Short mmCIF file of C-alpha atoms and ligand atoms in Angstrom, two decimals:
data_model
loop_
_atom_site.label_atom_id
_atom_site.label_comp_id
_atom_site.label_asym_id
_atom_site.label_seq_id
_atom_site.Cartn_x
_atom_site.Cartn_y
_atom_site.Cartn_z
CA MET A 1113 -1.15 7.57 105.56
CA THR A 1114 1.76 6.12 103.65
CA THR A 1115 3.15 8.79 101.36
CA LEU A 1116 3.81 8.07 97.71
CA THR A 1117 4.77 11.49 96.63
CA LYS A 1118 7.70 11.44 94.25
CA THR A 1119 7.73 10.69 90.57
CA GLU A 1120 8.94 7.32 89.43
CA ASP A 1121 11.78 9.06 87.68
CA ALA A 1122 12.96 10.89 90.78
CA ALA A 1123 16.71 10.84 90.40
CA ALA A 1124 18.20 11.18 93.84
CA PRO A 1125 17.45 10.63 97.49
CA THR A 1126 15.53 13.53 98.90
CA GLY A 1127 16.16 13.25 102.59
CA SER A 1128 12.54 12.15 103.02
CA ASP A 1129 11.31 11.57 106.57
CA SER A 1130 9.86 8.20 105.55
CA PHE A 1131 11.10 5.11 107.32
CA LEU A 1132 11.72 3.42 103.97
CA SER A 1133 12.44 5.54 100.94
CA VAL A 1134 13.17 3.91 97.56
CA ARG A 1135 14.46 6.30 94.92
CA ASP A 1136 14.85 5.64 91.19
CA LEU A 1137 15.65 1.98 91.74
CA HIS A 1138 16.96 0.00 88.75
CA VAL A 1139 17.70 -3.72 89.02
CA LYS A 1140 19.24 -5.66 86.13
CA PHE A 1141 20.28 -9.32 85.86
CA SER A 1142 22.80 -10.75 83.46
CA THR A 1143 21.56 -14.00 81.90
CA GLU A 1144 22.75 -16.22 79.07
CA ASP A 1145 20.08 -14.63 76.87
CA GLY A 1146 20.98 -11.05 77.74
CA VAL A 1147 20.25 -8.42 80.37
CA VAL A 1148 16.89 -8.60 82.16
CA ASN A 1149 15.65 -5.14 83.18
CA ALA A 1150 13.64 -6.32 86.18
CA VAL A 1151 13.01 -2.95 87.86
CA ASN A 1152 13.17 0.38 86.02
CA GLY A 1153 13.14 3.65 87.94
CA LEU A 1154 10.92 2.74 90.88
CA SER A 1155 10.36 5.23 93.72
CA PHE A 1156 8.15 5.00 96.79
CA ASP A 1157 8.02 5.89 100.49
CA LEU A 1158 6.66 4.03 103.46
CA GLU A 1159 6.06 5.28 106.99
CA ARG A 1160 6.29 3.32 110.23
CA GLY A 1161 3.12 1.53 111.20
CA LYS A 1162 1.69 1.69 107.65
CA THR A 1163 1.18 -0.94 104.97
CA LEU A 1164 1.99 -0.57 101.30
CA GLY A 1165 0.45 -3.14 98.94
CA ILE A 1166 2.39 -3.91 95.76
CA VAL A 1167 0.38 -5.76 93.13
CA GLY A 1168 1.18 -7.05 89.66
CA GLU A 1169 1.51 -10.25 87.67
CA SER A 1170 4.53 -12.55 87.85
CA GLY A 1171 7.51 -10.77 86.33
CA SER A 1172 6.24 -7.27 87.19
CA GLY A 1173 9.25 -6.66 89.44
CA LYS A 1174 7.47 -6.65 92.80
CA SER A 1175 9.36 -9.55 94.38
CA VAL A 1176 12.71 -8.46 92.88
CA THR A 1177 12.21 -5.00 94.38
CA ASN A 1178 11.72 -6.40 97.82
CA LEU A 1179 14.53 -8.96 97.64
CA THR A 1180 16.76 -6.04 96.64
CA VAL A 1181 15.57 -3.99 99.65
CA LEU A 1182 16.65 -6.91 101.85
CA GLY A 1183 19.95 -7.25 99.97
CA LEU A 1184 19.11 -10.86 99.00
CA HIS A 1185 20.00 -10.46 95.31
CA ASN A 1186 23.06 -12.14 93.85
CA PRO A 1187 25.68 -9.38 93.68
CA LYS A 1188 27.67 -11.25 91.00
CA SER A 1189 24.89 -11.28 88.42
CA THR A 1190 22.79 -8.29 89.53
CA THR A 1191 23.31 -4.58 89.00
CA VAL A 1192 21.47 -2.28 91.40
CA GLU A 1193 21.26 1.47 90.85
CA GLY A 1194 19.35 4.10 92.80
CA ASP A 1195 18.88 4.47 96.53
CA ILE A 1196 17.13 2.44 99.22
CA LEU A 1197 17.08 4.42 102.47
CA LEU A 1198 16.00 2.53 105.57
CA ASP A 1199 15.78 4.83 108.57
CA GLY A 1200 18.45 6.99 106.97
CA VAL A 1201 20.84 4.13 106.09
CA ASN A 1202 21.47 3.76 102.36
CA LEU A 1203 21.19 -0.01 101.81
CA THR A 1204 22.39 0.13 98.20
CA HIS A 1205 25.82 1.16 99.44
CA ALA A 1206 25.86 -0.84 102.68
CA PRO A 1207 28.42 -3.67 103.09
CA GLU A 1208 27.06 -7.23 103.37
CA SER A 1209 28.00 -7.36 107.08
CA GLN A 1210 25.73 -4.38 107.79
CA LEU A 1211 22.87 -5.85 105.73
CA GLU A 1212 23.24 -9.11 107.61
CA SER A 1213 22.89 -7.37 110.95
CA LEU A 1214 19.80 -5.49 109.72
CA ARG A 1215 18.10 -8.58 108.25
CA GLY A 1216 15.98 -10.40 110.80
CA ASN A 1217 16.52 -7.53 113.22
CA LYS A 1218 15.41 -4.24 111.67
CA MET A 1219 13.89 -5.77 108.52
CA SER A 1220 12.40 -9.18 107.98
CA MET A 1221 10.50 -11.20 105.39
CA ILE A 1222 7.56 -13.61 105.42
CA PHE A 1223 7.80 -15.95 102.47
CA GLN A 1224 4.93 -17.52 100.53
CA ASP A 1225 5.75 -21.12 101.31
CA ALA A 1226 6.59 -21.83 104.95
CA LEU A 1227 7.41 -25.46 104.21
CA THR A 1228 10.38 -24.50 102.07
CA ALA A 1229 11.33 -21.45 104.17
CA LEU A 1230 11.56 -23.47 107.41
CA SER A 1231 14.31 -26.04 107.76
CA PRO A 1232 13.00 -29.59 108.27
CA TYR A 1233 16.06 -30.43 110.40
CA TYR A 1234 15.50 -28.01 113.30
CA THR A 1235 12.62 -27.61 115.70
CA VAL A 1236 10.26 -24.71 115.20
CA GLY A 1237 11.38 -23.27 118.52
CA ARG A 1238 15.03 -23.31 117.55
CA GLN A 1239 14.29 -21.58 114.24
CA ILE A 1240 12.44 -18.81 116.07
CA SER A 1241 14.97 -18.44 118.89
CA GLU A 1242 18.21 -18.50 116.81
CA PRO A 1243 17.76 -15.06 115.17
CA PHE A 1244 16.74 -13.66 118.58
CA ARG A 1245 19.95 -14.97 120.17
CA LYS A 1246 22.04 -13.74 117.26
CA HIS A 1247 20.68 -10.19 117.29
CA THR A 1248 20.18 -9.67 121.05
CA GLY A 1249 22.84 -11.85 122.66
CA ALA A 1250 20.13 -13.54 124.75
CA SER A 1251 20.90 -16.80 126.56
CA LYS A 1252 19.47 -20.12 125.32
CA LYS A 1253 16.86 -20.08 128.06
CA GLU A 1254 15.83 -16.47 127.32
CA ALA A 1255 15.60 -17.24 123.61
CA ARG A 1256 13.48 -20.34 124.21
CA ASP A 1257 11.14 -18.32 126.44
CA ARG A 1258 10.94 -15.72 123.69
CA ALA A 1259 10.09 -18.43 121.11
CA ILE A 1260 7.26 -19.67 123.36
CA GLU A 1261 6.06 -16.10 123.80
CA MET A 1262 6.02 -15.58 120.02
CA LEU A 1263 4.22 -18.89 119.38
CA THR A 1264 1.62 -17.75 121.92
CA LYS A 1265 1.26 -14.39 120.15
CA VAL A 1266 0.63 -16.04 116.78
CA GLY A 1267 -1.99 -18.35 118.27
CA ILE A 1268 -0.23 -21.73 118.35
CA PRO A 1269 -2.02 -23.93 120.92
CA GLN A 1270 0.10 -25.48 123.72
CA PRO A 1271 3.17 -23.41 122.78
CA THR A 1272 5.31 -24.81 125.58
CA LEU A 1273 4.93 -28.26 124.00
CA ARG A 1274 4.77 -27.31 120.31
CA VAL A 1275 7.99 -25.28 120.58
CA ASP A 1276 9.88 -28.60 120.34
CA ASP A 1277 7.99 -29.84 117.26
CA TYR A 1278 9.54 -30.01 113.81
CA PRO A 1279 7.85 -28.14 110.93
CA HIS A 1280 6.34 -31.34 109.45
CA GLN A 1281 4.40 -31.79 112.72
CA PHE A 1282 2.59 -28.48 112.12
CA SER A 1283 -0.36 -27.93 109.75
CA GLY A 1284 0.09 -25.52 106.80
CA GLY A 1285 -1.61 -22.67 108.69
CA MET A 1286 0.46 -23.32 111.81
CA ARG A 1287 3.69 -23.34 109.79
CA GLN A 1288 2.75 -19.98 108.29
CA ARG A 1289 2.08 -18.67 111.83
CA ALA A 1290 5.44 -20.06 112.97
CA MET A 1291 7.18 -18.27 110.10
CA ILE A 1292 5.44 -15.04 111.11
CA ALA A 1293 6.68 -15.62 114.68
CA MET A 1294 10.20 -16.13 113.29
CA SER A 1295 9.94 -12.92 111.22
CA LEU A 1296 8.71 -10.83 114.15
CA VAL A 1297 10.84 -12.27 116.94
CA CYS A 1298 13.21 -9.25 116.90
CA ASN A 1299 10.39 -6.69 116.49
CA PRO A 1300 11.50 -5.62 112.98
CA ASP A 1301 10.61 -2.10 111.90
CA LEU A 1302 10.07 -3.28 108.32
CA LEU A 1303 8.26 -6.49 107.45
CA ILE A 1304 8.04 -7.65 103.84
CA ALA A 1305 5.31 -10.22 103.27
CA ASP A 1306 5.55 -11.94 99.86
CA GLU A 1307 2.20 -13.59 99.06
CA PRO A 1308 1.99 -14.68 102.72
CA THR A 1309 -1.39 -16.36 102.42
CA THR A 1310 -1.46 -17.70 98.85
CA ALA A 1311 -0.99 -21.34 99.83
CA LEU A 1312 -3.69 -21.25 102.53
CA ASP A 1313 -7.43 -21.77 102.45
CA VAL A 1314 -9.58 -18.66 102.82
CA THR A 1315 -10.45 -19.16 106.49
CA VAL A 1316 -6.81 -19.51 107.53
CA GLN A 1317 -5.92 -16.67 105.14
CA ALA A 1318 -8.31 -14.33 106.98
CA GLN A 1319 -6.88 -15.41 110.35
CA ILE A 1320 -3.30 -14.77 109.19
CA LEU A 1321 -4.16 -11.32 107.82
CA ASP A 1322 -5.92 -10.41 111.08
CA LEU A 1323 -2.89 -11.65 112.98
CA LEU A 1324 -0.54 -9.50 110.89
CA LYS A 1325 -2.71 -6.44 111.52
CA ASP A 1326 -2.76 -7.11 115.29
CA LEU A 1327 1.00 -7.66 115.40
CA GLN A 1328 1.59 -4.51 113.32
CA GLN A 1329 -0.39 -2.53 115.88
CA GLU A 1330 1.61 -4.06 118.70
CA PHE A 1331 5.06 -3.69 117.13
CA GLY A 1332 4.41 -0.61 114.95
CA SER A 1333 6.13 -2.26 111.97
CA ALA A 1334 5.91 -0.89 108.45
CA ILE A 1335 4.68 -3.64 106.11
CA ILE A 1336 5.11 -4.18 102.40
CA MET A 1337 2.50 -6.68 101.23
CA ILE A 1338 3.37 -8.22 97.88
CA THR A 1339 0.42 -9.94 96.28
CA HIS A 1340 -1.54 -10.54 93.11
CA ASP A 1341 -4.74 -10.55 95.18
CA LEU A 1342 -6.49 -7.19 95.35
CA GLY A 1343 -8.79 -8.61 98.05
CA VAL A 1344 -5.78 -9.04 100.36
CA VAL A 1345 -4.68 -5.49 99.59
CA ALA A 1346 -8.15 -4.09 100.30
CA ASN A 1347 -8.07 -5.84 103.68
CA MET A 1348 -4.54 -4.92 104.72
CA ALA A 1349 -2.97 -1.95 102.97
CA ASP A 1350 -3.10 1.81 103.39
CA ASP A 1351 -1.61 2.54 99.97
CA LEU A 1352 -1.18 0.68 96.75
CA LEU A 1353 1.43 0.50 94.04
CA VAL A 1354 0.50 -1.31 90.83
CA MET A 1355 3.55 -2.61 88.94
CA TYR A 1356 3.85 -3.71 85.33
CA ALA A 1357 7.03 -4.70 83.49
CA GLY A 1358 9.31 -3.38 86.23
CA ARG A 1359 7.63 0.02 86.61
CA ALA A 1360 4.97 1.55 88.81
CA VAL A 1361 1.94 2.27 86.59
CA GLU A 1362 -0.55 3.43 89.23
CA ARG A 1363 -0.44 4.49 92.86
CA GLY A 1364 -2.57 6.10 95.51
CA SER A 1365 -4.41 5.20 98.65
CA VAL A 1366 -6.06 1.78 98.50
CA ARG A 1367 -9.46 3.42 98.66
CA GLU A 1368 -8.68 5.73 95.73
CA VAL A 1369 -7.21 3.04 93.52
CA LEU A 1370 -9.93 0.46 94.16
CA LYS A 1371 -12.78 2.97 93.96
CA SER A 1372 -11.64 4.82 90.86
CA PRO A 1373 -8.78 2.97 89.17
CA GLN A 1374 -7.16 4.93 86.35
CA HIS A 1375 -4.84 2.59 84.47
CA PRO A 1376 -6.05 0.03 81.90
CA TYR A 1377 -3.83 -2.59 83.56
CA THR A 1378 -5.46 -1.96 86.96
CA TRP A 1379 -8.86 -2.24 85.22
CA GLY A 1380 -7.70 -5.61 83.89
CA LEU A 1381 -6.55 -6.81 87.33
CA LEU A 1382 -9.90 -5.85 88.85
CA GLY A 1383 -11.86 -7.42 85.98
CA SER A 1384 -10.05 -10.73 86.34
CA MET A 1385 -10.98 -11.04 90.05
CA PRO A 1386 -13.94 -13.24 90.98
CA ARG A 1387 -16.66 -11.36 92.90
CA LEU A 1388 -19.04 -12.70 95.50
CA ASN A 1389 -22.08 -10.96 93.97
CA SER A 1390 -21.53 -12.19 90.40
CA SER A 1391 -23.58 -15.07 89.00
CA VAL A 1392 -21.82 -18.42 88.64
CA ASP A 1393 -21.98 -18.30 84.83
CA GLU A 1394 -20.66 -14.73 84.57
CA PRO A 1395 -17.24 -14.97 82.91
CA LEU A 1396 -14.17 -13.26 84.37
CA MET A 1397 -12.42 -10.70 82.18
CA PRO A 1398 -8.84 -11.92 81.83
CA ILE A 1399 -6.19 -9.52 80.57
CA PRO A 1400 -5.40 -10.69 77.02
CA GLY A 1401 -1.85 -11.80 76.18
CA SER A 1402 0.95 -12.34 78.67
CA PRO A 1403 3.46 -10.16 80.51
CA PRO A 1404 6.29 -8.93 78.27
CA SER A 1405 9.82 -10.26 78.22
CA LEU A 1406 12.01 -8.00 80.30
CA LEU A 1407 14.94 -8.92 78.07
CA ASN A 1408 13.38 -6.83 75.34
CA PRO A 1409 10.39 -4.90 76.68
CA PRO A 1410 7.91 -3.27 74.26
CA SER A 1411 8.58 0.31 73.16
CA GLY A 1412 6.55 3.21 74.53
CA CYS A 1413 4.02 2.04 77.11
CA ALA A 1414 5.02 -1.57 77.92
CA PHE A 1415 1.31 -2.45 78.29
CA HIS A 1416 0.43 -1.40 74.71
CA PRO A 1417 0.43 -4.93 73.13
CA ARG A 1418 -2.31 -5.94 75.64
CA CYS A 1419 -4.21 -2.68 75.93
CA ALA A 1420 -7.69 -2.18 74.44
CA PHE A 1421 -7.54 1.61 74.74
CA THR A 1422 -4.68 2.62 72.45
CA GLY A 1423 -7.30 3.77 69.91
CA ASP A 1424 -8.73 6.20 72.50
CA VAL A 1425 -5.27 7.82 72.78
CA GLY A 1426 -4.93 8.01 69.00
CA GLY A 1427 -1.81 8.19 66.79
CA ASP A 1428 1.15 6.06 67.81
CA ALA A 1429 1.76 7.66 71.22
CA CYS A 1430 1.24 4.38 73.11
CA VAL A 1431 3.84 2.62 70.94
CA SER A 1432 6.39 5.41 70.65
CA SER A 1433 6.37 7.26 73.96
CA ARG A 1434 6.46 5.99 77.53
CA PRO A 1435 3.97 7.75 79.79
CA GLY A 1436 5.37 9.03 83.11
CA LEU A 1437 3.82 8.53 86.52
CA PRO A 1438 2.82 11.90 88.04
CA ASP A 1439 3.43 12.92 91.65
CA GLY A 1440 1.08 11.49 94.28
CA ARG A 1441 -2.15 9.86 93.16
CA GLY A 1442 -1.95 9.00 89.48
CA SER A 1443 -1.28 6.54 86.68
CA ALA A 1444 1.23 6.21 83.85
CA CYS A 1445 -1.07 6.30 80.83
CA HIS A 1446 -1.51 8.66 77.86
CA LEU A 1447 -5.30 8.77 78.27
CA THR A 1448 -6.39 12.19 79.59
CA ALA A 1449 -7.90 12.42 83.09
CA GLU A 1450 -11.30 12.97 81.46
CA GLN A 1451 -10.86 9.96 79.16
CA LYS A 1452 -9.82 7.75 82.09
CA GLN A 1453 -12.87 8.77 84.05
CA GLN A 1454 -15.21 8.39 81.07
CA VAL A 1455 -13.85 5.00 80.00
CA PHE A 1456 -13.97 3.74 83.57
CA ILE A 1457 -17.55 4.88 84.17
CA GLU A 1458 -18.90 3.75 80.77
CA LYS A 1459 -16.96 0.58 80.01
CA ILE A 1460 -15.31 -0.79 83.15
CA GLN A 1461 -17.46 0.02 86.15
CA PRO A 1462 -20.60 -1.70 84.75
CA ARG A 1463 -18.58 -4.89 84.26
CA LEU A 1464 -17.12 -4.70 87.77
CA GLY A 1465 -20.53 -4.11 89.34
FE1 LIG B 2790 -3.00 1.64 77.18
FE2 LIG B 2790 -1.77 3.62 75.89
FE3 LIG B 2790 -2.55 3.95 78.41
FE4 LIG B 2790 -0.50 2.33 77.83
S1 LIG B 2790 -0.57 4.55 77.50
S2 LIG B 2790 -2.16 1.91 79.23
S3 LIG B 2790 -1.18 1.46 75.91
S4 LIG B 2790 -3.88 3.63 76.66
#
């Protein structure tokens, strides 16, 4: 299984055997309004062939983390501290030329919206074959054959004809498949999928997720699946990281986190998900309030302005002191293990069904 074994405050690279090892990552942006602390002390590990789900609301830092792993942040306005080790190479200190040769080759990304990620001016085949030519030195003919092979793998009908189509000639689901073909054309060891199925209907969504699983088995890629949809995570991931306000607040295997979630924010995410077995008039349980400004995050536990359980902790601990995330399975919350279990069983589980 994917290992998530170090504390979020781990200070230095550990020489972990993981394929991807993120250690004490901090990402800050300078804006006209001040400094945005987008990611604060994040650490995780990911092994080859495994999938890590990262969930959280907009602004939780999940997408920024992964753009930083790929080196796609703006170096002029962004400060990155900590270590990102990919197969032993420290990406935080790598020159742009090295990152460029790794992107598309060793690491690749599937974006949420294929229509904007694919260029309307080039054929689908050209957009799949170009990175292959660039990274392997293949001839035009070899690269075109490879594009047809990839379109076949992702289930595009008549690939020898459709390879010459432009993106607007593909349906939404086919464009998403074409983007997956483009991302996997060089057999990347790390694939980052940012809400890869959000824009698709549920049938196509299920097909795309099955396709990703099949391709992962074939290529042995490690996958980071960024999503706000815990259903997608349950289907795809081995392990789960829940992020809030730029920090990890809960982690563990998907089974552990979904079966016995420990953090009030995770309870909120689960409660706000529609369920198939609920009656049509049963209301969802939205998390009150909105995510905090990362220009000036709340003191103590950043979730405290939205949390219904500060009274169970007592005193002002939630407001004055930030809870740490323990090693391995755990959550960053001042409630005791017994309180978490009791609150979950008595107040949350009955509402989740
Ligand atoms: Fe809620 Fe306090 Fe736990 Fe934060 S530390 S999640 S505010 S109970």
